Amino acid sequence: MGKGKTSVNRRPAHEQRASDAESKENKQAKQTTCQGQATIQSCLNAKKVLQKNPLGAILEENSSKESSKLSEGVHIGGPKEPICDAPKDSMTKNQTKSGQKRTSDKPTDKKLKSKDSGSNRKVTDFYPVRRSCRKSEAELKGEKQRHIDDLIRSNVEKGLKVKCMEGKGRGVFAARAFLKDQFVVEYHGDLLEISDAKAREAQYAVDPSTGCYMYYFRFHDKNYCVDATMETNRLGRLINHSKNGNLQTKLHEMDGRPHLIFLASRNIREEEELLYDYGDRSKEAIAAHPWLKH
């Protein structure tokens, strides 16, 4: 080129500076489309994070709502199908990512015991056990047996008195009321075997003034007799005979020895005469004691 000539292709200085600045800005700026949308190069680069995406917040909100609905079991669109939990692998359940077993999944024995002890409570933990005060029939019978033993040993004859009656002689009367089956008095005398009793009875027959105070009975398949003929201060021997008496005789065993006792066959009033049935209906006894017929 000659001096003083200008090149056709050469731009003015101010245009050249403007184009250089624009190219510099393009180099510094990211290669994006309108409003920050991804270009082909940014899509090909998977590691590159998208910036200034206006739909990002909406997409994140929709994805969070959809995941929450799926976790709650809500069916979104399409035909309804039963939601089944995916089978969990036993290895992933019991192990962490590092391969170590989890210990916090299963409660310890102490925790189980504490839970069981708290839930398995009984009514007796809050209310005391009510025990019955009622006694069994065997206990009541044993107490009654021991009570009669004490009365026999102590020779108790309370609530009785003797009265003399014209044409009948002496008799025993109740000084207080007695209840049915209550102990009244013992028929006390000499306990004899049958052979000795017959010998004594023969002696008493010689003297007609001797009264009849011999009581025969059977105990453990053997015959015995209580002889109360001898005069004593015991009142059981003075109780008179009657077919309709208010006393009944009972055998009471104490220390292997039989005792004849009188129990009230019914409720007995105060001042009522005590009577029992002698039980002898033989012709000889009735001939000797005519009052046995009544």
Coordinates of C-alpha atoms in Angstrom, one line a residue:
M1 CA 0.0 0.0 0.0
G2 CA 1.1 3.5 -0.7
K3 CA 1.4 6.2 1.7
G4 CA -1.7 8.1 2.2
K5 CA -4.0 5.3 1.1
T6 CA -6.3 3.5 3.5
S7 CA -7.2 -0.1 3.4
V8 CA -10.7 -1.1 2.5
N9 CA -10.8 -3.9 5.0
R10 CA -9.5 -1.9 7.9
R11 CA -12.2 -0.7 10.4
P12 CA -12.1 2.5 12.2
A13 CA -10.5 2.4 15.7
H14 CA -13.7 2.9 17.7
E15 CA -15.5 0.0 15.9
Q16 CA -12.5 -2.2 16.4
R17 CA -12.5 -1.5 20.1
A18 CA -16.2 -2.2 20.4
S19 CA -15.9 -5.5 18.7
D20 CA -12.9 -6.5 20.9
A21 CA -14.9 -5.7 24.0
E22 CA -17.9 -7.8 22.8
S23 CA -15.7 -10.8 22.0
K24 CA -14.1 -10.5 25.4
E25 CA -17.6 -10.5 27.1
N26 CA -18.6 -13.5 25.1
K27 CA -15.6 -15.4 26.2
Q28 CA -16.2 -14.6 29.8
A29 CA -19.9 -15.3 29.7
K30 CA -21.3 -18.8 29.8
Q31 CA -22.6 -20.2 26.6
T32 CA -26.4 -20.2 27.4
T33 CA -29.5 -19.4 25.5
C34 CA -32.3 -17.1 26.4
Q35 CA -32.8 -16.5 30.2
G36 CA -30.2 -19.0 31.3
Q37 CA -31.5 -22.1 29.4
A38 CA -28.9 -24.8 28.7
T39 CA -27.0 -24.9 25.5
I40 CA -25.9 -28.0 23.6
Q41 CA -22.5 -27.8 25.2
S42 CA -23.9 -27.5 28.7
C43 CA -26.3 -30.5 28.1
L44 CA -23.4 -32.6 26.9
N45 CA -21.4 -31.7 30.0
A46 CA -23.2 -33.8 32.7
K47 CA -21.1 -32.5 35.5
K48 CA -22.0 -28.9 34.8
V49 CA -24.8 -27.6 37.1
L50 CA -27.6 -25.6 35.5
Q51 CA -28.0 -22.1 36.9
K52 CA -30.9 -19.7 37.0
N53 CA -33.5 -22.2 35.9
P54 CA -36.9 -20.5 36.6
L55 CA -38.7 -23.9 36.6
G56 CA -36.4 -25.5 39.2
A57 CA -38.4 -24.4 42.3
I58 CA -41.6 -25.7 40.8
L59 CA -40.1 -29.0 39.8
E60 CA -38.6 -29.5 43.2
E61 CA -42.0 -28.7 44.9
N62 CA -43.8 -31.1 42.6
S63 CA -41.3 -33.9 43.2
S64 CA -41.5 -33.4 47.0
K65 CA -45.3 -33.6 46.9
E66 CA -45.2 -36.7 44.7
S67 CA -42.7 -38.4 47.0
S68 CA -44.8 -37.6 50.1
K69 CA -48.0 -39.0 48.4
L70 CA -46.2 -42.1 47.5
S71 CA -44.9 -42.6 51.1
E72 CA -48.4 -42.1 52.4
G73 CA -49.8 -44.7 50.0
V74 CA -51.8 -42.2 47.8
H75 CA -52.4 -43.4 44.3
I76 CA -51.6 -40.8 41.7
G77 CA -53.3 -41.4 38.3
G78 CA -54.0 -44.6 36.5
P79 CA -55.7 -47.7 37.8
K80 CA -55.5 -48.4 41.5
E81 CA -53.1 -51.1 42.5
P82 CA -52.2 -52.4 46.0
I83 CA -49.1 -50.7 47.4
C84 CA -46.7 -53.3 48.7
D85 CA -43.6 -52.6 50.5
A86 CA -40.5 -53.7 48.7
P87 CA -38.8 -56.7 50.4
K88 CA -35.9 -55.5 52.3
D89 CA -32.7 -57.4 51.9
S90 CA -31.6 -59.1 55.1
M91 CA -28.0 -57.9 54.5
T92 CA -29.1 -54.2 54.1
K93 CA -31.4 -54.5 57.2
N94 CA -28.8 -55.7 59.6
Q95 CA -25.7 -53.9 58.1
T96 CA -24.8 -50.4 57.4
K97 CA -22.9 -49.1 54.4
S98 CA -19.6 -49.8 56.0
G99 CA -20.6 -53.5 56.5
Q100 CA -21.0 -53.3 60.3
K101 CA -24.0 -54.7 62.0
R102 CA -26.6 -52.5 63.6
T103 CA -27.0 -52.8 67.3
S104 CA -29.7 -50.2 67.8
D105 CA -32.4 -52.0 65.7
K106 CA -33.1 -54.7 68.3
P107 CA -33.8 -53.7 71.9
T108 CA -31.7 -55.2 74.6
D109 CA -32.9 -57.8 77.1
K110 CA -33.0 -55.1 79.8
K111 CA -35.4 -53.0 77.7
L112 CA -37.6 -56.0 77.0
K113 CA -37.7 -56.9 80.7
S114 CA -38.6 -53.3 81.6
K115 CA -41.4 -53.2 79.0
D116 CA -42.8 -56.6 80.1
S117 CA -42.7 -55.6 83.8
G118 CA -44.5 -52.4 83.1
S119 CA -47.2 -54.0 80.9
N120 CA -47.8 -57.3 82.7
R121 CA -49.3 -55.8 85.9
K122 CA -51.7 -57.9 88.1
V123 CA -54.7 -56.8 90.0
T124 CA -53.0 -57.9 93.2
D125 CA -50.4 -55.1 92.6
F126 CA -53.1 -52.5 93.2
Y127 CA -55.5 -54.4 95.5
P128 CA -54.7 -56.7 98.4
V129 CA -55.7 -60.4 98.2
R130 CA -58.9 -60.9 100.2
R131 CA -58.7 -64.1 102.1
S132 CA -61.9 -65.9 103.3
C133 CA -62.5 -66.0 107.0
R134 CA -64.9 -68.9 106.7
K135 CA -63.7 -72.1 108.3
S136 CA -64.2 -75.5 106.6
E137 CA -66.4 -78.2 108.1
A138 CA -63.4 -80.2 109.2
E139 CA -61.9 -77.2 111.1
L140 CA -65.3 -76.5 112.8
K141 CA -65.5 -80.2 113.8
G142 CA -62.0 -80.2 115.2
E143 CA -62.7 -77.1 117.2
K144 CA -65.9 -78.6 118.7
Q145 CA -64.0 -81.8 119.5
R146 CA -61.3 -79.9 121.4
H147 CA -63.9 -77.8 123.2
I148 CA -65.7 -80.9 124.5
D149 CA -62.3 -82.4 125.6
D150 CA -61.7 -79.4 127.7
L151 CA -65.1 -79.6 129.3
I152 CA -64.7 -83.2 130.2
R153 CA -61.2 -82.8 131.7
S154 CA -62.4 -79.8 133.8
N155 CA -65.6 -81.6 134.9
V156 CA -67.7 -78.6 133.9
E157 CA -71.4 -78.9 134.7
K158 CA -72.6 -75.3 134.4
G159 CA -76.2 -74.3 133.8
L160 CA -77.7 -77.2 135.7
K161 CA -79.5 -77.6 139.0
V162 CA -81.2 -80.4 141.0
K163 CA -84.9 -80.4 142.1
C164 CA -86.8 -82.9 144.2
M165 CA -90.3 -83.8 142.8
E166 CA -93.1 -85.5 144.7
G167 CA -93.6 -89.1 143.5
K168 CA -90.6 -88.9 141.2
G169 CA -87.7 -88.1 143.3
R170 CA -84.7 -86.0 142.1
G171 CA -84.4 -84.5 138.7
V172 CA -82.1 -82.2 136.8
F173 CA -83.3 -78.9 135.4
A174 CA -81.8 -76.3 133.1
A175 CA -80.6 -73.2 134.9
R176 CA -80.1 -71.5 131.5
A177 CA -81.1 -72.0 127.9
F178 CA -79.2 -74.5 125.7
L179 CA -79.1 -74.6 121.9
K180 CA -79.6 -77.6 119.8
D181 CA -76.5 -79.9 119.6
Q182 CA -74.8 -78.0 122.5
F183 CA -72.9 -79.9 125.1
V184 CA -74.9 -80.2 128.4
V185 CA -73.2 -82.7 130.7
E186 CA -71.3 -86.0 130.9
Y187 CA -72.7 -89.2 132.2
H188 CA -69.8 -89.9 134.5
G189 CA -69.1 -93.2 136.3
D190 CA -66.9 -96.3 136.2
L191 CA -66.1 -97.7 132.8
L192 CA -66.5 -101.5 132.9
E193 CA -66.3 -104.3 130.4
I194 CA -69.3 -106.4 129.9
S195 CA -68.2 -109.3 132.3
D196 CA -67.5 -106.9 135.2
A197 CA -70.7 -105.1 134.6
K198 CA -72.8 -108.2 134.8
A199 CA -71.2 -109.2 138.1
R200 CA -72.0 -105.8 139.6
E201 CA -75.5 -105.9 138.3
A202 CA -76.1 -109.2 140.1
Q203 CA -74.9 -107.6 143.4
Y204 CA -77.2 -104.6 143.0
A205 CA -80.2 -106.9 142.3
V206 CA -79.9 -108.3 145.9
D207 CA -80.8 -104.9 147.3
P208 CA -84.1 -103.6 145.8
S209 CA -83.5 -100.1 147.1
T210 CA -80.5 -99.7 144.8
G211 CA -81.4 -97.6 141.7
C212 CA -80.6 -98.4 138.1
Y213 CA -77.5 -96.3 137.1
M214 CA -75.8 -98.6 134.7
Y215 CA -75.5 -97.5 131.1
Y216 CA -74.6 -100.2 128.5
F217 CA -73.2 -99.3 125.0
R218 CA -71.0 -100.6 122.2
F219 CA -67.7 -99.0 121.3
H220 CA -65.3 -100.3 118.5
D221 CA -67.2 -103.6 118.2
K222 CA -67.0 -104.2 122.0
N223 CA -69.6 -103.9 124.8
Y224 CA -69.0 -101.6 127.7
C225 CA -70.9 -100.2 130.6
V226 CA -70.6 -97.0 132.6
D227 CA -71.7 -97.6 136.2
A228 CA -72.8 -94.5 138.0
T229 CA -74.6 -96.3 140.9
M230 CA -72.2 -94.9 143.5
E231 CA -73.4 -91.6 145.0
T232 CA -71.4 -88.7 143.8
N233 CA -71.9 -85.0 143.2
R234 CA -72.0 -85.5 139.4
L235 CA -75.3 -84.5 137.9
G236 CA -75.5 -86.6 134.8
R237 CA -76.5 -89.7 136.8
L238 CA -79.6 -87.9 138.1
I239 CA -81.2 -87.2 134.7
N240 CA -84.6 -89.0 134.4
H241 CA -86.1 -91.1 131.6
S242 CA -88.6 -90.1 129.0
K243 CA -89.4 -91.4 125.5
N244 CA -89.8 -87.8 124.4
G245 CA -86.6 -86.4 126.0
N246 CA -84.7 -83.2 125.1
L247 CA -81.3 -84.8 125.3
Q248 CA -79.5 -87.4 123.2
T249 CA -76.5 -89.5 124.2
K250 CA -73.3 -89.5 122.1
L251 CA -70.1 -91.4 122.4
H252 CA -67.1 -89.1 122.6
E253 CA -63.6 -90.6 122.2
M254 CA -60.8 -88.9 124.1
D255 CA -57.3 -90.3 124.3
G256 CA -58.6 -93.7 123.1
R257 CA -61.2 -93.9 125.9
P258 CA -65.0 -93.6 125.3
H259 CA -67.0 -91.1 127.2
L260 CA -70.8 -90.8 127.3
I261 CA -72.0 -87.2 126.9
F262 CA -75.4 -85.5 126.6
L263 CA -76.2 -83.0 123.8
A264 CA -79.3 -81.0 123.4
S265 CA -81.6 -82.7 120.9
R266 CA -83.5 -79.4 120.5
N267 CA -83.4 -75.9 121.9
I268 CA -84.0 -76.2 125.7
R269 CA -85.6 -73.4 127.7
E270 CA -84.6 -72.3 131.1
E271 CA -86.2 -74.2 134.0
E272 CA -87.1 -77.1 131.7
E273 CA -86.4 -80.6 133.1
L274 CA -83.6 -82.5 131.3
L275 CA -84.7 -85.9 130.1
Y276 CA -83.5 -88.7 127.8
D277 CA -84.6 -92.1 126.7
Y278 CA -82.9 -95.0 128.6
G279 CA -83.7 -97.3 125.7
D280 CA -84.3 -100.4 127.8
R281 CA -87.6 -102.1 126.8
S282 CA -87.0 -105.6 128.2
K283 CA -89.7 -107.3 130.3
E284 CA -87.4 -107.6 133.3
A285 CA -86.5 -103.9 133.2
I286 CA -90.1 -102.8 132.8
A287 CA -91.2 -105.2 135.6
A288 CA -88.5 -103.7 137.9
H289 CA -89.0 -100.1 136.8
P290 CA -92.5 -99.5 135.4
W291 CA -91.8 -95.9 134.6
L292 CA -89.6 -97.1 131.7
K293 CA -92.9 -97.4 129.7
H294 CA -93.4 -93.7 129.6

